[in-house]
PDB file of C-alpha atoms and ligand atoms in Angstrom:
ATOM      1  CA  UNK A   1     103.459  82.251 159.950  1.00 77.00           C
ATOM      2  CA  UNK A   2     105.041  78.710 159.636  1.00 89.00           C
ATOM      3  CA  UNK A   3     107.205  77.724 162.490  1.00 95.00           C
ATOM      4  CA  UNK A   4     109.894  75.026 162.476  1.00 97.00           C
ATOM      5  CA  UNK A   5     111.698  73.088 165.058  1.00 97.00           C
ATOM      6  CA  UNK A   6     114.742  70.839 165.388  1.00 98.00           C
ATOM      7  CA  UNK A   7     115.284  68.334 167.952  1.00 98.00           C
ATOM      8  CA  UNK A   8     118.702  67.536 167.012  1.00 98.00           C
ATOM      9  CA  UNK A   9     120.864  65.049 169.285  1.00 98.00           C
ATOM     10  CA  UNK A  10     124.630  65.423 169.474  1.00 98.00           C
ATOM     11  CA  UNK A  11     125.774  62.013 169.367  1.00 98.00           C
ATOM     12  CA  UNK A  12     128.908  61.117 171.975  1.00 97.00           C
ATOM     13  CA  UNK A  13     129.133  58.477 174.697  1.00 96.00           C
ATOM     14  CA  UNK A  14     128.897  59.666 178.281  1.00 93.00           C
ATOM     15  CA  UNK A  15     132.994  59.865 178.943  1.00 92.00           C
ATOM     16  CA  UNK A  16     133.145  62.201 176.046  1.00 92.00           C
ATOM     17  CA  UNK A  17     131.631  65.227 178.188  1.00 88.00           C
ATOM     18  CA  UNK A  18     134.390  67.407 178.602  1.00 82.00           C
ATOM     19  CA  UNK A  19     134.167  67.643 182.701  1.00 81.00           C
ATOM     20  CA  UNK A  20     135.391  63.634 182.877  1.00 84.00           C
ATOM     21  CA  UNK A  21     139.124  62.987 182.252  1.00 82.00           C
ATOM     22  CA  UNK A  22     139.014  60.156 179.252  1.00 83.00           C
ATOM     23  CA  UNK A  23     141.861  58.779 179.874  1.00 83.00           C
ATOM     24  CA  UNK A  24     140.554  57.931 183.697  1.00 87.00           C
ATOM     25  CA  UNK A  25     137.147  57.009 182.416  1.00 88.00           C
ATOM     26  CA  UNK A  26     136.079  53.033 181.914  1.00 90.00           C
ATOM     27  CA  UNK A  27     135.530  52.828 177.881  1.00 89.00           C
ATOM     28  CA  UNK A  28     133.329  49.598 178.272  1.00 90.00           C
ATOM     29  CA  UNK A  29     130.504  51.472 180.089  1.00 92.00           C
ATOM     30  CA  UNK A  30     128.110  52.866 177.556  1.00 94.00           C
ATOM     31  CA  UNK A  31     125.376  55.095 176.906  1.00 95.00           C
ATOM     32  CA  UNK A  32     124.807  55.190 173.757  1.00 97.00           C
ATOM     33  CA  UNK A  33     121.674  52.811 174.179  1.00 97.00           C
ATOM     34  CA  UNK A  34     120.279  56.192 174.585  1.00 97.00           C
ATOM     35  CA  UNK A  35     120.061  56.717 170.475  1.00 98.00           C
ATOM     36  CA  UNK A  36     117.139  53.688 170.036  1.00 98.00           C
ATOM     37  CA  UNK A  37     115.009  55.274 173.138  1.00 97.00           C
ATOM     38  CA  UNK A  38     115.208  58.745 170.943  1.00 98.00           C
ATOM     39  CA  UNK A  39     114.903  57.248 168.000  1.00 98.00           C
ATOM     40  CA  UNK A  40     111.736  55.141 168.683  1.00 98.00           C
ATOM     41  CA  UNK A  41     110.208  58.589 170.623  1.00 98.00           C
ATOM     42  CA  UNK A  42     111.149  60.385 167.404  1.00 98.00           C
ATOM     43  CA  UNK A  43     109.242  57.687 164.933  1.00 98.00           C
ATOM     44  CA  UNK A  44     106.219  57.764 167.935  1.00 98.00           C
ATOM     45  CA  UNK A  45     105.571  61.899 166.428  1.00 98.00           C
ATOM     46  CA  UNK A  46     106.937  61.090 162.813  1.00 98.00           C
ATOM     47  CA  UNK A  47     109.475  63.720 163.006  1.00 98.00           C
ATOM     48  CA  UNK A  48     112.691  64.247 161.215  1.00 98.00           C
ATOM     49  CA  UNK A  49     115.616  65.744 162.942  1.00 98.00           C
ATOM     50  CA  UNK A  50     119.609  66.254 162.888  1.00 98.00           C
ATOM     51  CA  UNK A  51     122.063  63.670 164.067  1.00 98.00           C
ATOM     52  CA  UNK A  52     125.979  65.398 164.955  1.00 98.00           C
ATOM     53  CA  UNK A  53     127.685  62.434 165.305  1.00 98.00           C
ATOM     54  CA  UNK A  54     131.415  62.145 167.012  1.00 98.00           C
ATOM     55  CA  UNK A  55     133.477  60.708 163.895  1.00 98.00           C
ATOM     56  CA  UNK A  56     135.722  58.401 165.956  1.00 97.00           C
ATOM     57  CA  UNK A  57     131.865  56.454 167.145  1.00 98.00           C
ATOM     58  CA  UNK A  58     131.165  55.882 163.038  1.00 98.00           C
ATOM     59  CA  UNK A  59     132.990  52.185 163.292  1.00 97.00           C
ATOM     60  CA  UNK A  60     131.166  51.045 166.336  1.00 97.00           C
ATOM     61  CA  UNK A  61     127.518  52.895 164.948  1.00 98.00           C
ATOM     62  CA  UNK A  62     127.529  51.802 161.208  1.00 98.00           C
ATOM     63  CA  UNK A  63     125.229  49.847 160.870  1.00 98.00           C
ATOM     64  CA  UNK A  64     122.831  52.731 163.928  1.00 98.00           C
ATOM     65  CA  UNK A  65     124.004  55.338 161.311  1.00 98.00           C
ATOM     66  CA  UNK A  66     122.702  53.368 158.460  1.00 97.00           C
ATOM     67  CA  UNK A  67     119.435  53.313 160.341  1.00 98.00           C
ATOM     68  CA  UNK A  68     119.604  56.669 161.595  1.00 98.00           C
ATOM     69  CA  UNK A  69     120.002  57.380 157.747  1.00 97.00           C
ATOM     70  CA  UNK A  70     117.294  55.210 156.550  1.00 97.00           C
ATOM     71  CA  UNK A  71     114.334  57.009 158.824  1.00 98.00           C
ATOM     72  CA  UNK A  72     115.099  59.833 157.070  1.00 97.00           C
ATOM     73  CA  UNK A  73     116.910  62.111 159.382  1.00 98.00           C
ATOM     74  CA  UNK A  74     119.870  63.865 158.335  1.00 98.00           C
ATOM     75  CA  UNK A  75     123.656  62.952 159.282  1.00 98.00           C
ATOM     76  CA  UNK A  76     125.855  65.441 160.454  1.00 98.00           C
ATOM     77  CA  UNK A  77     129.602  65.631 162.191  1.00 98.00           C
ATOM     78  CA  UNK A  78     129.949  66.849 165.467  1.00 98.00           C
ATOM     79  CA  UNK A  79     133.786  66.594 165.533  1.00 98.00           C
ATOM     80  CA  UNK A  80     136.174  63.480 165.401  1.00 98.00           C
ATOM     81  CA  UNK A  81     137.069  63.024 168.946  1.00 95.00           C
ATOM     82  CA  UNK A  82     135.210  65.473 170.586  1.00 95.00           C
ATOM     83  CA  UNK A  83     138.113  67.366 171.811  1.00 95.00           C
ATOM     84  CA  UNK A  84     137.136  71.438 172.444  1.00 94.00           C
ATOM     85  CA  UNK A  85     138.130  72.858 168.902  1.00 96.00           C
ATOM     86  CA  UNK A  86     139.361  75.401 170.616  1.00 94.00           C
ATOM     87  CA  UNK A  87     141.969  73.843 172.956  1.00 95.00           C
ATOM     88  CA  UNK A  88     143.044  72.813 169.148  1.00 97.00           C
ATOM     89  CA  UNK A  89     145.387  75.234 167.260  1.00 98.00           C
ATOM     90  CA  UNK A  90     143.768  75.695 163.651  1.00 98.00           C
ATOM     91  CA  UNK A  91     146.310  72.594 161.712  1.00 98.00           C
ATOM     92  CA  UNK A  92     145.127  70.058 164.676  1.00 98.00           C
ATOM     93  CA  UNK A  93     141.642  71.756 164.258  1.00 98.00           C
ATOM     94  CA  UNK A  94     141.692  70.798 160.721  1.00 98.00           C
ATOM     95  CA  UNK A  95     143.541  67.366 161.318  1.00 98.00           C
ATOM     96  CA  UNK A  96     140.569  66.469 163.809  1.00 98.00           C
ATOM     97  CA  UNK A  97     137.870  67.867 161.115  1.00 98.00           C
ATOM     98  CA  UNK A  98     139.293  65.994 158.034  1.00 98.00           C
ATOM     99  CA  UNK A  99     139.267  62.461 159.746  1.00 98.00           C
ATOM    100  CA  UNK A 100     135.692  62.969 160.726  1.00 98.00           C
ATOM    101  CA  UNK A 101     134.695  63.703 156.833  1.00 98.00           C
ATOM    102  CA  UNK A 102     136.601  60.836 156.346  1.00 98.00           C
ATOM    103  CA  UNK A 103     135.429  58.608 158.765  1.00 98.00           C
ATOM    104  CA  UNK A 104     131.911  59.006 156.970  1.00 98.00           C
ATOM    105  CA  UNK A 105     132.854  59.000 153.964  1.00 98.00           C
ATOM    106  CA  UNK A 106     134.958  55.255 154.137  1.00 98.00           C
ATOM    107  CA  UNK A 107     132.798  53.593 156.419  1.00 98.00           C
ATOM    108  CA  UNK A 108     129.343  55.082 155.662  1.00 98.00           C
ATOM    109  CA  UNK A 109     129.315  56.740 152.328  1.00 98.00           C
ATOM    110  CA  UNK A 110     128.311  59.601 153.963  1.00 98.00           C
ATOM    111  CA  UNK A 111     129.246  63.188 153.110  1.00 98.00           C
ATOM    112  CA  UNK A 112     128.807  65.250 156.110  1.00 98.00           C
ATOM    113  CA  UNK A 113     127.736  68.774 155.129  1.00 98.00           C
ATOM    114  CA  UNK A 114     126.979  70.045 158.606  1.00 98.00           C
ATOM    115  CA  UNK A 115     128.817  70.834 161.497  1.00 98.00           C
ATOM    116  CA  UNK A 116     128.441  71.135 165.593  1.00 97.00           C
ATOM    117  CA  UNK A 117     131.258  71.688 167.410  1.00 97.00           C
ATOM    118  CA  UNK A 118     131.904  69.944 171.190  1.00 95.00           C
ATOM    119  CA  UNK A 119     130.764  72.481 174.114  1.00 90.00           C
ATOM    120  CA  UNK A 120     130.019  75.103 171.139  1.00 89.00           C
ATOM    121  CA  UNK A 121     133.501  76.283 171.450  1.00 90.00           C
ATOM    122  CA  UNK A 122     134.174  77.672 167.883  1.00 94.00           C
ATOM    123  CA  UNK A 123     134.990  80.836 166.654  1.00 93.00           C
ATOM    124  CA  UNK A 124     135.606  82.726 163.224  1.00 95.00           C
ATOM    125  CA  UNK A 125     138.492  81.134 162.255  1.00 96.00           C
ATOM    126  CA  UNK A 126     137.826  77.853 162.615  1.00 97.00           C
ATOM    127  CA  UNK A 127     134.666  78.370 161.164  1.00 97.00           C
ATOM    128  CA  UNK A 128     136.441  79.416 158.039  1.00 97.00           C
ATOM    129  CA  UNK A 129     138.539  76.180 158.300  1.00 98.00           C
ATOM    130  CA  UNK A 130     134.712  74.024 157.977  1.00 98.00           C
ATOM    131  CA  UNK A 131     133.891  76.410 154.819  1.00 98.00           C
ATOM    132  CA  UNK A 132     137.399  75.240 153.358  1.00 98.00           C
ATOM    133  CA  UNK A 133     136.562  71.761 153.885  1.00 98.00           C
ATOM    134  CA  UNK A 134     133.075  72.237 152.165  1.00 98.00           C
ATOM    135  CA  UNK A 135     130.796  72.399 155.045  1.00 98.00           C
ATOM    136  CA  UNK A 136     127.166  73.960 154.047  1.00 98.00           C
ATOM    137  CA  UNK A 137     126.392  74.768 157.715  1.00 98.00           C
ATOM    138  CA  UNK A 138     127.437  75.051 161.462  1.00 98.00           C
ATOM    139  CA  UNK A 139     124.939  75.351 164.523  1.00 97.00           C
ATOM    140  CA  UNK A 140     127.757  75.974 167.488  1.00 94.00           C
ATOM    141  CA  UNK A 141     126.668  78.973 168.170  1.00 91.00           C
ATOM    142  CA  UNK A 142     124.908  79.934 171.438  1.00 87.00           C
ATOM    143  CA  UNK A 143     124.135  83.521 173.588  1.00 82.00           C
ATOM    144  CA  UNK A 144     125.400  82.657 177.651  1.00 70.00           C
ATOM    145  CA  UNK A 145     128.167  84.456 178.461  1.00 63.00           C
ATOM    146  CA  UNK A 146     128.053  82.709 182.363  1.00 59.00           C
ATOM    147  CA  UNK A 147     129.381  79.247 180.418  1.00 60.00           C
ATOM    148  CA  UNK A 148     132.897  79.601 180.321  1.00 59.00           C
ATOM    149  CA  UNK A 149     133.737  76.411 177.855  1.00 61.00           C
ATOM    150  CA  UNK A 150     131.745  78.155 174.950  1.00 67.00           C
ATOM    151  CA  UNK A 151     132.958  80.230 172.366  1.00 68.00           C
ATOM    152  CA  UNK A 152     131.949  83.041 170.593  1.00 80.00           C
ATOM    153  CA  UNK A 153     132.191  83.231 166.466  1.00 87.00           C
ATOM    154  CA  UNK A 154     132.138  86.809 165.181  1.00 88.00           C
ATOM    155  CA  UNK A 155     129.086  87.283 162.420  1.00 91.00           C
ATOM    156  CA  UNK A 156     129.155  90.593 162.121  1.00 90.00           C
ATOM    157  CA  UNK A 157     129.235  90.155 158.494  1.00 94.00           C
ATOM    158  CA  UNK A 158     126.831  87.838 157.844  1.00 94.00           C
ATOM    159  CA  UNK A 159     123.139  88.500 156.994  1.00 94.00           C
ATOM    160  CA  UNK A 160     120.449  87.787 159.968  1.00 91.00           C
ATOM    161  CA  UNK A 161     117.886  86.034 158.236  1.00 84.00           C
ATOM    162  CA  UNK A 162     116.070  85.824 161.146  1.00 79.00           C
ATOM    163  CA  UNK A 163     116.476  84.975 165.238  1.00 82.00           C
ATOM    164  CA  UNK A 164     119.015  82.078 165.219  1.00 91.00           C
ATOM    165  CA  UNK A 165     119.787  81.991 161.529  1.00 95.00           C
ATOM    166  CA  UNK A 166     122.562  84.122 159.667  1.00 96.00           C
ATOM    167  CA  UNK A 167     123.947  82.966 156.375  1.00 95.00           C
ATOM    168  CA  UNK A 168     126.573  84.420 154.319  1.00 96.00           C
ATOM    169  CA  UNK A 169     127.278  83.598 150.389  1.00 94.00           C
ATOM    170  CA  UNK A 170     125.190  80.400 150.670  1.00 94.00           C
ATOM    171  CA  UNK A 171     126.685  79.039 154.387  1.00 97.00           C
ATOM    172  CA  UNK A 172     124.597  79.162 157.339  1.00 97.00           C
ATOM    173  CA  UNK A 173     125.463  79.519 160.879  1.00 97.00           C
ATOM    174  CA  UNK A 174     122.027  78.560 163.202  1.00 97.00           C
ATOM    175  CA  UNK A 175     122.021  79.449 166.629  1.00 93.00           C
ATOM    176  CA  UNK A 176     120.902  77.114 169.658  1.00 91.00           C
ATOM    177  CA  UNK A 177     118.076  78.623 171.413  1.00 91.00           C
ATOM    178  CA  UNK A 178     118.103  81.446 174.266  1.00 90.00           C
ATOM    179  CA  UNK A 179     115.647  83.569 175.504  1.00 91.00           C
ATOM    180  CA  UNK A 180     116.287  86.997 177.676  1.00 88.00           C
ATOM    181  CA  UNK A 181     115.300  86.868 181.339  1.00 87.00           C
ATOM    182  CA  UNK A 182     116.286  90.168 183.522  1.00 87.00           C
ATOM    183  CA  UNK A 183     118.925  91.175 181.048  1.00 84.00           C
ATOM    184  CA  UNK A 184     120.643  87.540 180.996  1.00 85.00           C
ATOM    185  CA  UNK A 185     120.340  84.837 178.320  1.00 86.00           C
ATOM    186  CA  UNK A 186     119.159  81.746 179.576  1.00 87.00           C
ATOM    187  CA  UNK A 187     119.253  78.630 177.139  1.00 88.00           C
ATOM    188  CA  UNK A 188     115.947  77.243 176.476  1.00 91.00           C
ATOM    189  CA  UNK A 189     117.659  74.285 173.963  1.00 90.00           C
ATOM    190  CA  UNK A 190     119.673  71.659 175.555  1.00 85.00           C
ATOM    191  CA  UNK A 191     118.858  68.489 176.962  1.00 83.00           C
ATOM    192  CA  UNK A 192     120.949  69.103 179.739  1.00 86.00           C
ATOM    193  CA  UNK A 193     118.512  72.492 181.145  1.00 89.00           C
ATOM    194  CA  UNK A 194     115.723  70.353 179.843  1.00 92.00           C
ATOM    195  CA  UNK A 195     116.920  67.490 182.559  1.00 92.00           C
ATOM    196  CA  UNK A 196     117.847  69.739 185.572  1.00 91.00           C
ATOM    197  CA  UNK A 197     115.380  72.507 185.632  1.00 92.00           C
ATOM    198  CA  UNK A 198     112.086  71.903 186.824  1.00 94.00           C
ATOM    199  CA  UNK A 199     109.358  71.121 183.415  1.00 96.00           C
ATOM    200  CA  UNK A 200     107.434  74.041 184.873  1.00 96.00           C
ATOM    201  CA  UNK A 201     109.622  76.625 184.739  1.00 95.00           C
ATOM    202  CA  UNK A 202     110.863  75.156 181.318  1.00 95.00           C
ATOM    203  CA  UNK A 203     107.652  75.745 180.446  1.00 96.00           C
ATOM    204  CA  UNK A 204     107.518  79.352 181.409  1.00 96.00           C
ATOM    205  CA  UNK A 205     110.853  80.499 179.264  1.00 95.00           C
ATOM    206  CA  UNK A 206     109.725  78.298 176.330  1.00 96.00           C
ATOM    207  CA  UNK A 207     106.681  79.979 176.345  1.00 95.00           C
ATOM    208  CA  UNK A 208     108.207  83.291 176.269  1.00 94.00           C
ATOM    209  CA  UNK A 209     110.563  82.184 173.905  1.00 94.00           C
ATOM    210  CA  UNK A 210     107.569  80.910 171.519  1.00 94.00           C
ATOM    211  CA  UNK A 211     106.364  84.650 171.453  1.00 93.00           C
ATOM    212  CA  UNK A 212     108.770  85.750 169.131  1.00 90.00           C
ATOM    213  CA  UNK A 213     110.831  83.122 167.643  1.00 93.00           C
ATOM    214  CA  UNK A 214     109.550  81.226 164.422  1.00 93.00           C
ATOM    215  CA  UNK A 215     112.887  78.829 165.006  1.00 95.00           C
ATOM    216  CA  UNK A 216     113.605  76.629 167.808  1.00 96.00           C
ATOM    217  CA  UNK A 217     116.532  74.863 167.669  1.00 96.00           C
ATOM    218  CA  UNK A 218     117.298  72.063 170.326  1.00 96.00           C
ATOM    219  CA  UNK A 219     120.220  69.537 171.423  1.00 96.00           C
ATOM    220  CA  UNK A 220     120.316  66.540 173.469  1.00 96.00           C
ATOM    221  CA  UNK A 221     122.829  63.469 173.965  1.00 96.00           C
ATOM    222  CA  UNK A 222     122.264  59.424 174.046  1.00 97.00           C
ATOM    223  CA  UNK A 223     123.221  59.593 178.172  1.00 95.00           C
ATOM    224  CA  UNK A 224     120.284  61.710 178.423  1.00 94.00           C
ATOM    225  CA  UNK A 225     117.932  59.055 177.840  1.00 95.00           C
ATOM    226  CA  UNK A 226     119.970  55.706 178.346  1.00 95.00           C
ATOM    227  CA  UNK A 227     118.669  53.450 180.556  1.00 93.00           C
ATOM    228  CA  UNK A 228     122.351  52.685 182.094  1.00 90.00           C
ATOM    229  CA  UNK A 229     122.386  54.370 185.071  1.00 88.00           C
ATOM    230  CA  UNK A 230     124.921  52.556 186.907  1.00 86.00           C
ATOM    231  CA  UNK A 231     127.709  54.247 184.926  1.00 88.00           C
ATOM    232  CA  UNK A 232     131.208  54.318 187.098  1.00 89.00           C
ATOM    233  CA  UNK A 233     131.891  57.848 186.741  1.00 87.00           C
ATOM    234  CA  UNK A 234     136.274  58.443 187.873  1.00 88.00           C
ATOM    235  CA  UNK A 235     136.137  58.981 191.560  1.00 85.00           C
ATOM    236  CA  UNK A 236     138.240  61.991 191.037  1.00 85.00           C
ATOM    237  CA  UNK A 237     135.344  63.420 189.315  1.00 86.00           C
ATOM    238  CA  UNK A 238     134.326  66.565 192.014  1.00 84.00           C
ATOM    239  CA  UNK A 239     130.356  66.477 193.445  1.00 82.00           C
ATOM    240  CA  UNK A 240     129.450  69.338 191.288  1.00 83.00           C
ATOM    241  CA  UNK A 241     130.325  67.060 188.405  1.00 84.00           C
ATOM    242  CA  UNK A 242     128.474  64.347 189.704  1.00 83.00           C
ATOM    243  CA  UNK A 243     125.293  66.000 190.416  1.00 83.00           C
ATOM    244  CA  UNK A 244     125.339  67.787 186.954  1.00 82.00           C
ATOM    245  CA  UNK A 245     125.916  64.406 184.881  1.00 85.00           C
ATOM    246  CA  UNK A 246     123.594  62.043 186.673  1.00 84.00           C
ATOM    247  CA  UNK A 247     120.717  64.586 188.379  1.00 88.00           C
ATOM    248  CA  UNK A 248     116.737  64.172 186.360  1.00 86.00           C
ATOM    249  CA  UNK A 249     118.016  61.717 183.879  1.00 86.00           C
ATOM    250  CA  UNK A 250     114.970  59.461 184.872  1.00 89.00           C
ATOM    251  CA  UNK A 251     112.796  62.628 184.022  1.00 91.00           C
ATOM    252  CA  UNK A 252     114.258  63.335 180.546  1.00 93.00           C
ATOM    253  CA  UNK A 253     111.754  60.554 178.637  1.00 93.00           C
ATOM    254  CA  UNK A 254     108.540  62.326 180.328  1.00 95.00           C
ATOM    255  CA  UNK A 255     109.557  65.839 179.642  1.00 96.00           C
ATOM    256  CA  UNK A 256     110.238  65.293 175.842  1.00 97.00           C
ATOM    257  CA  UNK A 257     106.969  63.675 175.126  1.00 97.00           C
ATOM    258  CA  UNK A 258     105.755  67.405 177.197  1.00 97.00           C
ATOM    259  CA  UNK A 259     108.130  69.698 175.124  1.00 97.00           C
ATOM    260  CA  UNK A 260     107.162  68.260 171.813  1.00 98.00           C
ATOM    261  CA  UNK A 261     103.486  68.451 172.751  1.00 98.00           C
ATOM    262  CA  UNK A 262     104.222  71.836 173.608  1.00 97.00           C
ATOM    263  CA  UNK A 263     105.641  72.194 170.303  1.00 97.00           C
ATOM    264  CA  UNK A 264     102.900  71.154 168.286  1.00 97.00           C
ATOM    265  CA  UNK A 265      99.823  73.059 170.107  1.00 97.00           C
ATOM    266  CA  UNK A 266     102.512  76.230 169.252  1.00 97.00           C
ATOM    267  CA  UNK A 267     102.268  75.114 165.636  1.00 96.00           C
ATOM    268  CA  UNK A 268     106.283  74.475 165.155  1.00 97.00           C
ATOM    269  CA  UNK A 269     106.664  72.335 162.615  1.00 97.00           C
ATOM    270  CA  UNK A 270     109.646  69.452 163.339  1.00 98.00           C
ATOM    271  CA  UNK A 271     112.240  69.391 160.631  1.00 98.00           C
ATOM    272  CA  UNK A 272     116.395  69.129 159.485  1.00 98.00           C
ATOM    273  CA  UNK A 273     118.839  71.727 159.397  1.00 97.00           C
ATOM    274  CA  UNK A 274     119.174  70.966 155.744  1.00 97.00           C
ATOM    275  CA  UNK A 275     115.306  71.826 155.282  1.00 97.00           C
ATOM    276  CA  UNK A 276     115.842  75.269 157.251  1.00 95.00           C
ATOM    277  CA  UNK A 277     118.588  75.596 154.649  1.00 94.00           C
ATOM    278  CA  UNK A 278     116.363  74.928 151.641  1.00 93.00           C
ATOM    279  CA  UNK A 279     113.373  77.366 153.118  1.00 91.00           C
ATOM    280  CA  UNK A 280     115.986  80.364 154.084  1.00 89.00           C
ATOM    281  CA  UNK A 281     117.627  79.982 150.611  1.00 85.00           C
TER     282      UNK A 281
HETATM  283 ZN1   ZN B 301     129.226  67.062 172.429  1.00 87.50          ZN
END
């Protein structure tokens, strides 16, 4: 059986997370130094992956895009200003959507086929809205009920062509990964579990996980691995906050060269979201 993984990376500076207030944060701090570290640990394994990239960064990233582009991995739009689609009504939804495709499209030449929205908060509607606008795919959709920014996007109709994959007339919807411990789903995807749990018991789930999954689907974010830890984070910014956003970002290099290791001796094989496409089609 072949397996396939992708390490995709969600591309938004660090006052973008939606637990800092923007308009409080210091816009001249960045993080985004974090993109070359992935990108030269991505070139160190040869492997291809999925950039979502915040449409109002295109300006300051052309010429990082071009590159991005160039290596061969696939560009993608993870919103325009990486406001919760849902706090949007569906016109401002729209709005937000249409300058990202544009964004690409006038300062890149890019069309932008795929779609991840901010803190996966999306649901059916506005999933309708990125078919409208010609989207071929969306991957904001994930199974933890105890994270009360996400959304939930009704499917029932689609096809399951698979764990983590449902398509319906051609569209595909691809699921970040989760795996079932004591009833609960814990994610087994993001950068940000990937930073604060321990690798060990990472290890454990993944494992798990690998046992019946042929698709793992991943997501991490340039502040993850930037080397700019001195960010000023607002000081209204409560100690929960704090602790989340800064605690094992020094570990996050070390553990990806373990993950994808761990990938390989499974046998995943690392590709796009456009290549699931073209297998599942
Ligand atoms: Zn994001």
């Amino acid at each position: 059986m072949k397996k396939y993984a992708v390490l995709s990376m969600d591309v938004e500076d660090w006052y973008h997370l939606d637990y800092f207030n923007k308009n409080e944060c210091n816009l001249n701090q960045s993080t985004l130094d974090g993109i070359d570290i992935y990108l030269d640990l991505l070139d160190q394994y040869n492997i291809k992956t999925t950039f979502f990239i915040v449409g109002e960064l295109v300006e300051v990233l052309k010429d990082k895009i071009k590159l991005i582009q160039d290596k061969g991995h696939e560009v993608c739009l993870h919103s325009y200003s990486h406001i919760r689609p849902l706090q949007l009504n569906l016109e401002d939804f729209r709005k937000d959507t249409l300058l990202g495709i544009e964004s690409f499209k006038e300062l890149v030449d890019i069309d932008v086929k795929g779609y991840r929205a901010p803190c996966f908060s999306l649901d059916r509607d506005r999933l309708e809205i990125l078919r409208e606008l010609g989207f071929h795919f969306d991957s904001s959709k994930i199974k933890f009920d105890q994270h009360d920014l996400y959304g939930r996007i009704d499917l029932s109709d689609f096809s399951e062509s698979g764990p983590n994959i449902y398509n319906q007339n051609g569209f595909f919807e691809f699921e970040a990964s989760t795996v079932e411990v004591l009833g609960k789903s814990i994610p087994v995807s993001g950068g940000g579990y990937l930073r604060i749990f321990p690798w060990k018991l990472t290890k454990t789930l993944l494992k798990k996980y690998f046992k019946t999954n042929k698709h793992y689907f991943f997501y991490i974010h340039p502040f993850e691995f930037s080397r700019n830890y001195d960010i000023k984070i607002p000081e209204t910014t409560n100690f929960l906050t704090k602790l989340r956003f800064r605690k094992g970002r020094k570990t996050v290099n070390n553990k990806m060269h373990k993950l994808i290791r761990l990938l390989e001796e499974n046998n995943y094989e690392f590709v796009t979201f456009n290549q699931i496409m073209k297998n599942e089609s």
